[in-house]
Amino acid sequence: MSTTPLSRLPHFDPRLVPVSGTDAHLPRINAGTFAPDALRQRFRSPPAWQPEVVKEVRFSDREPAQAAVLIPSVMRGAGADSMAVLLTERTAHLSTHSGQIAFPGGRVDECDADIKAAALREAYEEVGLEYRYVDVLGTLPVYVTGTAFQVTPVVALVQPDFRLQPNAFEVADTFEVPLAFLMDPANHHRHAFEWEGASRMVLHALSRNCGSPGPGAFHLGCHCGDAAQLLPFSFSLRRTGHRGIAPAGARYDAPMSFFAILFALLLEQVRPLPRGNPVHAALRRWARWCNRNFDAGRANHGWIVWSLAVGWPSLLAFAIHVLLSDLLGWPFAALWSAALLYVTLGFRQFSHHFTDIRDALDAGDEDRARELLAQWRQADIREPPRGELVRCVIEYSVLQAHRHVFGVLAWYSVLAAFGLGPAGAVLYRSSEFVSRYWRYQGTVAQQPVSEAVQAAAAEAWRVIDWFPARITALGFAVVGSFEEAIDSWRNQVQRFPGDNDGVILAATAGAINVRLGDGVAKAPVSRAGPGQSDLDAGEAADFISNQGREPEPAYLAQVVGLVWRSVVMWLVLLALLTLARLLG
């Protein structure tokens, strides 16, 4: 096998290669075959057929890779003569296939549900062809290129009222060619030449311009060589009934997710959501309604109540995201994501409390600091000594930062990567709220909330917060004292496995070298609402650090720095992933 690197593949003008033959001797295809209804029928009853060429001579030792291209047949009218195929001209600066004419397509990613999803995603990323205009009919046989790409052509009908937004990095131009012209054998030319004295490459081209970006024939594909484009295709197609609605994974748009996060954080800094806002009030009413109507006291009823209270808002967020994306386009879906992130994030909902307490401690007014802490936590605070008061402020602040910022971003980013939009942010914050709210209603307010509902909500919250808690702890370790944070984290896990809040406090203690633990555990259950996430007497009781310095007010500045550095780190990471997605 040859080990020819991709950089050594020939760059040439295929129109200058001598013609070795034409297909004018082949019979013309009946024009009625190209009508939309005829194409649909062809897929429903495909004939037995095998293309003449399905594999090129291998001249690269790269690992085989799945790829997909979309053959978009635009329905400019009801008749066969109104069908046109959308093609692209690749930009001249690309390292491979620069300046060539191609169908939109590329490598199949892990996020793609199947080959069709990959073709739809690539078409959207390259030229901005939205899924709602596309009706997938089926696939052609797989074609294996000389560089080991196993290309599956996906044929689709496209509604004509789309608006393209080509990716300027990859696509220099888009144009349409009448399908009848492409399928006329008289327009097919074959061009052959020798490369490096051994490899015979045969190009397939059209004989005249017909809308192409350059004069004369233009390159459609080749065999016995590196083919990023396809051979002229036959309409003896495989059967499929798949409708061209994008799977969830194909809806993921990395720039949309990143800019939604950035916009929501900036908006929340400028205009934070006030306490007692309509969104949080509606969530409280919804939680009460679900419990009042479905809580029968049994374990399975507890999970039913939790699924309704948390699942329906999450599904609604996803459904609206899908509708906006399909009907109005990605800018409206991005605005929806930003709006939900704005109401689920809460950086300013706790940071101003922290600042006021810190200022009171700096001024030596411990009574005022205790009063502010009690107001923040919506709970009665005992009279702890100065060190315990600072410890409690540090613990409570980092846990609030986790639940209002890092946990929300973690779940949003993960589910958005699977095309679920802002559903992750809603799932996380709703789960956190109902766990705390039902516990308060059942223990302090003496409302009829069964132990089954409280147990289901607590267990669901423990599972949902497991991953974000460790992401937050990892971030604190990276931007703080890494070795001490990891060592404290490891010791905590050995002593108290499964305690999510303990993991965060342990990493914080090691990251800033401060003794933490047992400070938060002294507060009773609070009267918190959705926008003032609080802790109860059992949530952080499973962590006590015996190492590090005793907490002092001066260390509060280190906490601020730790949180902000972690925020910046994760935003930079998301920005780099977004850039890699755009360039890849």
XYZ file of C-alpha atoms in Angstrom:
584
model
C 0.000 0.000 0.000
C 1.262 3.442 -0.845
C 1.844 5.924 1.943
C 1.212 9.045 -0.102
C 0.479 11.979 2.224
C -2.540 14.101 1.448
C -0.316 17.143 0.972
C 1.265 15.460 -2.099
C -1.958 14.861 -3.961
C -1.979 16.754 -7.261
C -3.434 20.236 -7.497
C -4.472 20.947 -11.061
C -7.197 22.334 -13.255
C -9.236 19.267 -14.349
C -10.534 21.206 -17.354
C -7.011 21.121 -18.864
C -6.732 17.316 -18.722
C -7.289 15.735 -22.175
C -10.637 14.073 -22.849
C -10.384 10.290 -23.120
C -14.024 9.587 -23.907
C -17.661 10.599 -23.551
C -20.925 8.873 -22.633
C -22.886 10.280 -25.558
C -23.515 6.755 -26.842
C -25.596 5.907 -23.791
C -29.391 6.353 -24.035
C -30.945 9.407 -22.463
C -33.074 8.959 -19.371
C -36.774 9.764 -19.549
C -37.234 13.321 -18.240
C -40.288 12.278 -16.242
C -37.990 10.195 -14.027
C -36.725 13.392 -12.391
C -40.094 14.669 -11.153
C -40.408 14.761 -7.321
C -43.207 12.177 -7.198
C -41.290 9.881 -9.516
C -38.218 10.104 -7.316
C -40.241 9.273 -4.220
C -41.747 6.257 -5.985
C -38.274 5.153 -7.081
C -37.197 4.998 -3.449
C -40.258 3.067 -2.430
C -39.616 0.438 -5.134
C -35.887 0.481 -5.893
C -34.541 -1.795 -8.653
C -31.595 -4.103 -8.142
C -28.524 -2.156 -9.196
C -24.798 -1.982 -8.523
C -22.643 0.940 -9.725
C -19.775 0.255 -12.051
C -17.181 1.714 -9.681
C -17.514 1.546 -5.883
C -13.884 1.662 -4.747
C -10.788 3.562 -5.808
C -7.192 2.395 -5.821
C -5.880 2.928 -2.294
C -2.906 5.301 -2.086
C -3.070 6.426 1.545
C -2.453 4.447 4.731
C -4.920 6.415 6.862
C -7.552 4.566 8.871
C -10.926 4.108 7.115
C -13.474 6.784 8.048
C -17.200 7.144 7.476
C -18.350 10.178 5.510
C -21.624 11.415 4.078
C -22.620 13.919 1.411
C -26.020 15.408 0.743
C -27.338 15.505 -2.830
C -29.894 18.322 -2.473
C -32.432 18.243 -5.313
C -34.193 21.597 -5.208
C -37.841 21.556 -6.335
C -38.146 24.806 -8.286
C -41.494 23.589 -9.583
C -43.688 20.511 -9.923
C -42.270 19.299 -13.250
C -39.151 17.281 -13.988
C -37.533 20.192 -15.845
C -37.719 22.348 -12.699
C -35.453 20.122 -10.573
C -31.957 21.435 -9.825
C -29.046 20.073 -7.784
C -27.323 22.364 -5.295
C -23.519 22.305 -5.523
C -20.715 24.195 -3.787
C -17.369 25.590 -4.840
C -14.735 25.029 -2.167
C -12.478 27.923 -1.200
C -9.009 28.158 -2.735
C -7.067 28.224 0.553
C -8.155 24.783 1.795
C -5.385 22.199 2.101
C -7.400 19.483 0.318
C -9.877 19.706 -2.566
C -9.395 23.462 -2.798
C -11.427 25.156 -5.510
C -13.290 21.981 -6.406
C -16.996 21.569 -7.046
C -18.614 19.383 -4.419
C -21.768 18.278 -2.717
C -22.045 19.504 0.886
C -20.774 16.796 3.214
C -17.938 15.497 5.312
C -16.840 13.078 8.009
C -19.423 11.408 10.257
C -19.077 12.686 13.841
C -19.806 10.833 17.068
C -22.749 13.164 17.728
C -24.487 12.084 14.510
C -27.356 9.662 14.999
C -26.770 8.061 11.577
C -25.457 8.713 8.080
C -28.462 10.864 7.165
C -27.977 12.995 10.264
C -24.326 13.503 9.315
C -25.233 14.647 5.798
C -27.870 17.058 7.135
C -25.499 18.468 9.737
C -22.691 18.977 7.230
C -25.055 20.718 4.799
C -26.219 23.032 7.565
C -22.676 23.782 8.715
C -21.315 24.353 5.195
C -24.095 26.285 3.461
C -26.715 26.940 6.161
C -29.356 24.662 4.602
C -31.921 24.267 7.389
C -33.359 20.837 8.116
C -36.970 21.966 7.855
C -36.598 22.418 4.092
C -35.139 18.950 3.508
C -36.972 15.689 2.808
C -34.500 12.800 2.790
C -35.400 10.099 0.257
C -32.628 7.586 0.716
C -28.998 6.711 0.042
C -26.816 5.600 -2.840
C -24.306 2.751 -2.491
C -21.210 3.519 -0.435
C -18.232 4.796 -2.434
C -14.720 4.221 -1.039
C -12.149 6.856 -1.969
C -8.418 6.390 -2.407
C -7.896 8.072 0.955
C -10.090 5.487 2.740
C -13.195 7.638 3.130
C -16.321 5.471 2.921
C -18.706 8.012 1.410
C -22.483 7.492 1.566
C -24.466 9.826 -0.717
C -27.781 10.898 0.838
C -30.395 12.023 -1.699
C -33.003 14.553 -0.640
C -35.706 16.829 -2.021
C -35.418 20.458 -0.938
C -38.166 23.064 -0.713
C -37.197 26.133 -2.775
C -37.822 28.908 -0.220
C -34.614 28.326 1.758
C -31.952 30.953 2.391
C -28.358 29.826 2.365
C -25.654 31.134 4.694
C -22.416 29.578 3.364
C -19.469 29.086 5.690
C -16.991 31.559 4.227
C -14.017 29.490 5.413
C -15.023 26.406 3.405
C -17.388 27.581 0.670
C -16.517 30.171 -1.967
C -19.835 29.939 -3.818
C -23.044 27.928 -4.193
C -24.967 27.342 -7.401
C -27.597 25.040 -8.897
C -27.415 22.834 -11.986
C -30.547 21.412 -13.677
C -30.935 17.769 -12.737
C -31.855 16.869 -16.326
C -28.521 18.318 -17.504
C -26.568 16.317 -14.947
C -28.340 13.099 -15.947
C -27.843 13.527 -19.689
C -25.016 11.136 -20.718
C -24.108 13.404 -23.619
C -22.804 15.935 -21.124
C -20.452 13.504 -19.411
C -16.747 13.561 -20.308
C -13.936 11.374 -19.005
C -10.444 12.800 -18.588
C -7.470 10.491 -17.877
C -3.850 11.148 -16.997
C -0.890 9.445 -15.343
C 0.337 10.572 -11.939
C 3.858 9.821 -10.672
C 4.253 7.277 -13.486
C 1.914 4.753 -11.915
C -1.509 5.861 -10.779
C -3.992 6.368 -13.588
C -6.618 8.917 -12.583
C -9.935 9.215 -14.453
C -11.943 12.391 -13.969
C -15.655 12.717 -14.645
C -16.761 16.186 -15.735
C -19.621 18.019 -17.393
C -19.080 19.308 -20.893
C -20.258 22.908 -20.452
C -20.709 25.602 -17.869
C -24.438 25.508 -17.068
C -24.185 27.717 -14.034
C -20.794 26.649 -12.755
C -18.456 29.312 -11.342
C -15.839 28.947 -14.052
C -15.827 28.668 -17.856
C -16.104 25.344 -19.614
C -16.544 21.975 -17.944
C -16.380 21.561 -14.190
C -15.146 18.676 -12.088
C -17.698 16.327 -10.548
C -15.484 13.495 -9.406
C -12.942 10.825 -10.220
C -12.021 7.226 -9.665
C -8.586 5.642 -9.313
C -7.700 8.770 -7.354
C -8.646 10.951 -4.429
C -12.385 11.715 -4.780
C -14.021 14.120 -2.429
C -16.824 14.451 -4.948
C -18.996 11.751 -6.466
C -19.229 9.997 -9.788
C -22.335 10.893 -11.810
C -25.011 9.128 -9.850
C -27.745 6.734 -10.861
C -31.266 6.855 -9.541
C -31.457 3.126 -8.869
C -31.737 3.886 -5.189
C -32.033 2.067 -1.904
C -35.374 2.071 -0.194
C -35.951 4.335 2.785
C -38.872 6.180 4.251
C -36.883 8.555 6.443
C -38.206 12.084 6.595
C -35.658 14.893 6.518
C -36.213 16.231 10.005
C -32.919 16.602 11.797
C -32.197 14.238 14.677
C -31.422 15.866 17.990
C -27.680 15.455 17.642
C -27.672 17.222 14.280
C -29.197 20.317 15.858
C -26.122 21.117 17.899
C -24.572 24.426 16.955
C -21.407 25.159 18.926
C -21.285 28.933 18.260
C -24.953 29.246 19.223
C -24.312 27.494 22.555
C -21.231 29.511 23.431
C -22.692 32.900 22.559
C -25.916 32.043 24.401
C -23.838 31.413 27.540
C -21.794 34.575 27.075
C -24.853 36.740 26.426
C -26.720 35.330 29.440
C -23.758 35.916 31.775
C -23.312 39.491 30.565
C -27.032 40.243 30.844
C -27.155 38.733 34.326
C -24.284 40.961 35.409
C -25.983 44.097 34.060
C -29.543 43.291 35.114
C -29.782 40.410 37.585
C -33.089 38.642 38.011
C -34.758 40.051 41.153
C -36.019 37.931 44.018
C -39.707 37.100 43.768
C -39.715 37.292 39.966
C -42.585 35.733 37.955
C -40.474 32.834 36.659
C -39.524 31.568 40.112
C -43.043 32.183 41.404
C -44.434 30.080 38.553
C -41.996 27.290 39.372
C -43.134 27.269 43.005
C -46.783 27.073 41.933
C -45.991 24.272 39.497
C -44.164 22.257 42.177
C -47.082 22.692 44.598
C -49.610 21.686 41.924
C -47.704 18.519 40.987
C -47.396 17.487 44.622
C -51.009 18.328 45.508
C -52.475 16.353 42.586
C -50.177 13.326 42.305
C -48.617 12.675 45.730
C -50.315 9.534 47.111
C -47.531 8.692 49.541
C -46.063 5.656 47.773
C -42.539 5.372 46.389
C -43.631 5.176 42.743
C -45.850 8.229 43.231
C -42.821 10.120 44.488
C -41.046 9.513 41.201
C -44.157 10.408 39.212
C -44.417 13.737 41.022
C -40.717 14.452 40.489
C -40.889 13.504 36.790
C -43.785 15.877 36.224
C -42.288 18.753 38.206
C -38.855 18.510 36.585
C -39.426 16.643 33.339
C -42.198 18.756 31.839
C -40.368 22.103 32.115
C -37.280 20.472 30.600
C -39.255 18.932 27.743
C -41.035 22.228 27.131
C -37.700 24.046 26.922
C -36.463 21.480 24.387
C -39.681 21.547 22.333
C -39.639 25.326 22.001
C -35.967 25.153 21.044
C -36.783 22.676 18.255
C -39.690 24.731 16.941
C -37.693 27.949 16.904
C -34.731 26.258 15.253
C -36.820 24.590 12.553
C -39.343 27.340 11.862
C -37.418 30.566 12.434
C -33.752 29.557 12.345
C -30.841 29.314 14.742
C -30.779 33.010 15.855
C -34.180 32.617 17.523
C -33.152 29.307 19.065
C -30.013 31.004 20.410
C -32.091 33.785 21.953
C -34.319 31.192 23.610
C -31.272 29.429 25.053
C -29.874 32.734 26.305
C -33.211 33.623 27.925
C -33.417 30.324 29.805
C -29.779 30.581 30.853
C -30.517 34.062 32.157
C -33.272 32.777 34.471
C -31.379 29.635 35.532
C -27.964 31.208 36.097
C -27.717 33.365 39.185
C -24.245 34.819 39.606
C -25.519 38.162 40.848
C -28.273 36.487 42.866
C -25.666 35.524 45.444
C -22.559 37.612 44.729
C -23.972 40.865 46.124
C -24.805 39.071 49.411
C -21.226 37.857 49.608
C -19.876 41.345 48.908
C -22.002 42.950 51.646
C -20.928 40.353 54.217
C -17.290 40.743 53.276
C -17.521 44.526 53.627
C -19.125 44.164 57.068
C -16.372 41.811 58.211
C -13.681 44.126 56.857
C -15.271 46.943 58.869
C -15.231 44.762 62.011
C -19.037 44.685 62.261
C -19.608 40.992 62.978
C -23.204 41.525 64.116
C -24.037 43.109 60.775
C -22.269 40.253 58.965
C -24.361 37.678 60.885
C -27.539 39.590 60.094
C -26.691 39.712 56.391
C -25.832 36.010 56.350
C -29.172 35.220 57.986
C -30.995 37.301 55.368
C -29.082 35.617 52.581
C -29.841 32.130 53.827
C -33.376 32.977 54.894
C -32.657 31.150 58.145
C -31.794 31.906 61.754
C -28.047 31.948 62.329
C -26.512 31.101 65.700
C -23.843 33.246 67.286
C -20.694 31.596 65.929
C -17.233 32.979 66.702
C -15.482 35.030 64.052
C -13.634 32.072 62.498
C -16.769 29.976 62.249
C -18.665 32.880 60.696
C -16.030 33.281 57.970
C -15.950 29.528 57.433
C -19.718 29.479 56.977
C -19.567 32.360 54.467
C -16.854 30.629 52.418
C -18.651 27.286 52.361
C -22.005 28.779 51.511
C -20.528 31.010 48.785
C -18.690 28.294 46.881
C -21.716 25.987 47.008
C -23.914 28.794 45.725
C -21.425 29.474 42.929
C -21.600 25.804 42.018
C -25.387 25.625 41.947
C -25.999 28.968 40.279
C -23.176 28.924 37.728
C -21.001 25.852 37.229
C -23.690 23.207 37.634
C -26.031 25.012 35.253
C -23.314 25.476 32.638
C -22.219 21.832 32.906
C -25.670 20.385 32.260
C -26.482 22.968 29.605
C -23.262 22.297 27.693
C -23.599 18.507 27.795
C -27.222 18.327 26.645
C -26.752 21.128 24.117
C -23.989 19.033 22.537
C -26.632 16.359 21.925
C -28.986 18.865 20.322
C -31.281 19.326 23.342
C -30.794 23.080 23.561
C -31.317 24.658 26.992
C -33.075 21.594 28.459
C -30.028 20.772 30.581
C -30.063 24.108 32.387
C -33.773 23.751 33.170
C -33.335 20.146 34.302
C -30.531 21.036 36.714
C -32.106 24.086 38.338
C -35.573 22.521 38.541
C -34.189 19.389 40.162
C -32.235 21.431 42.699
C -35.249 23.565 43.537
C -37.853 20.826 44.027
C -35.473 18.832 46.246
C -35.035 21.825 48.533
C -38.560 23.217 48.293
C -40.397 19.962 49.039
C -38.061 19.283 51.950
C -38.856 22.686 53.401
C -42.597 22.254 52.797
C -42.622 18.848 54.473
C -40.448 19.631 57.500
C -40.681 23.326 58.322
C -43.914 24.540 56.744
C -45.732 21.326 57.727
C -47.317 21.054 54.286
C -48.572 17.664 52.986
C -45.440 16.535 51.144
C -44.901 12.814 51.646
C -41.574 11.254 52.541
C -41.748 9.365 49.239
C -41.738 12.618 47.263
C -38.957 14.098 49.384
C -36.863 10.927 49.031
C -37.335 10.745 45.249
C -36.400 14.404 44.820
C -33.337 14.043 47.065
C -32.103 10.928 45.269
C -32.666 12.459 41.822
C -30.803 15.597 42.873
C -27.891 13.540 44.221
C -27.560 11.738 40.873
C -28.007 14.849 38.733
C -25.482 16.859 40.753
C -22.833 14.122 40.787
C -21.167 15.108 37.519
C -21.388 18.929 37.888
C -20.013 18.741 41.454
C -16.877 17.046 40.214
C -16.557 19.434 37.284
C -16.688 22.345 39.748
C -14.168 20.674 42.043
C -11.838 20.021 39.115
C -12.056 23.648 38.040
C -11.182 24.858 41.549
C -8.243 22.460 41.628
C -6.881 23.625 38.265
C -7.051 27.347 39.071
C -6.031 26.899 42.722
C -3.434 24.786 44.484
C -3.839 21.650 42.402
C -1.988 19.043 44.460
C -3.533 20.109 47.759
C -7.019 20.281 46.228
C -6.769 16.792 44.727
C -5.345 15.372 47.962
C -8.158 16.912 50.019
C -10.692 15.684 47.464
C -9.306 12.151 47.595
C -9.366 12.059 51.402
C -12.950 13.306 51.462
C -14.129 10.666 48.995
C -12.516 7.923 51.056
C -14.236 9.096 54.230
C -17.608 10.179 52.824
C -18.283 8.596 49.399
C -21.208 9.973 47.426
C -21.318 13.395 49.087
C -21.406 15.933 46.237
C -21.182 19.079 48.376
C -18.313 17.547 50.331
C -16.357 17.093 47.102
C -16.690 20.804 46.302
C -15.772 21.917 49.820
C -12.804 19.552 49.911
C -11.448 20.882 46.620
C -12.007 24.462 47.807
C -10.215 23.830 51.098
C -7.196 22.426 49.294
C -7.234 25.015 46.524
C -6.965 27.995 48.921
C -5.418 26.130 51.905
C -8.216 26.919 54.380
C -9.897 24.624 56.878
C -13.497 24.047 55.929
C -16.317 21.752 56.957
C -19.043 21.759 59.617
C -19.805 25.445 59.084
C -22.777 25.061 56.788
C -24.075 22.095 58.758
C -25.075 24.247 61.703
C -27.935 26.028 59.946
C -31.524 24.815 60.006
C -33.649 24.208 56.956
C -34.284 27.503 55.241
C -37.263 29.179 53.662
C -35.546 29.530 50.289
C -37.246 29.871 46.944
C -35.943 29.046 43.465
C -33.755 32.125 43.234
C -32.129 31.770 46.653
C -30.810 28.244 46.691
C -30.110 27.173 50.255
C -28.740 24.218 52.163
C -30.171 22.178 54.962
C -28.678 20.646 58.059
C -27.529 17.521 56.278
C -26.182 18.680 52.978
C -22.619 19.628 53.883
C -22.230 17.826 57.190
C -20.107 15.068 55.641
C -16.924 17.068 55.199
C -14.502 18.370 57.791
C -10.983 19.443 56.812
C -8.339 19.278 59.532
C -5.650 20.821 57.339
C -5.006 24.370 56.193
C -5.286 27.774 57.792
C -8.083 28.932 60.032
C -10.578 31.066 58.066
C -10.015 34.804 58.236
C -11.876 37.647 56.479
C -8.813 38.263 54.310
C -9.295 34.853 52.727
C -12.650 35.871 51.263
C -10.800 37.666 48.470
C -9.164 34.356 47.595
C -12.589 32.788 47.281
C -13.643 35.514 44.847
C -10.500 34.971 42.799
C -10.989 31.199 42.821
C -14.546 31.445 41.507
C -13.775 34.034 38.844
C -10.687 32.206 37.589
C -12.733 29.057 37.283
C -15.462 30.907 35.356
C -12.893 32.348 32.959
C -11.200 28.964 32.548
C -14.422 27.202 31.555
C -15.427 30.040 29.206
C -12.037 29.887 27.484
C -12.368 26.118 27.166
C -15.832 26.466 25.647
C -14.519 29.150 23.283
C -11.686 26.875 22.129
C -14.077 23.975 21.598
C -16.340 26.294 19.610
C -13.418 27.460 17.471
C -12.312 23.870 16.886
C -15.841 22.974 15.839
C -15.948 25.861 13.374
C -12.549 25.094 11.877
C -13.025 21.311 11.873
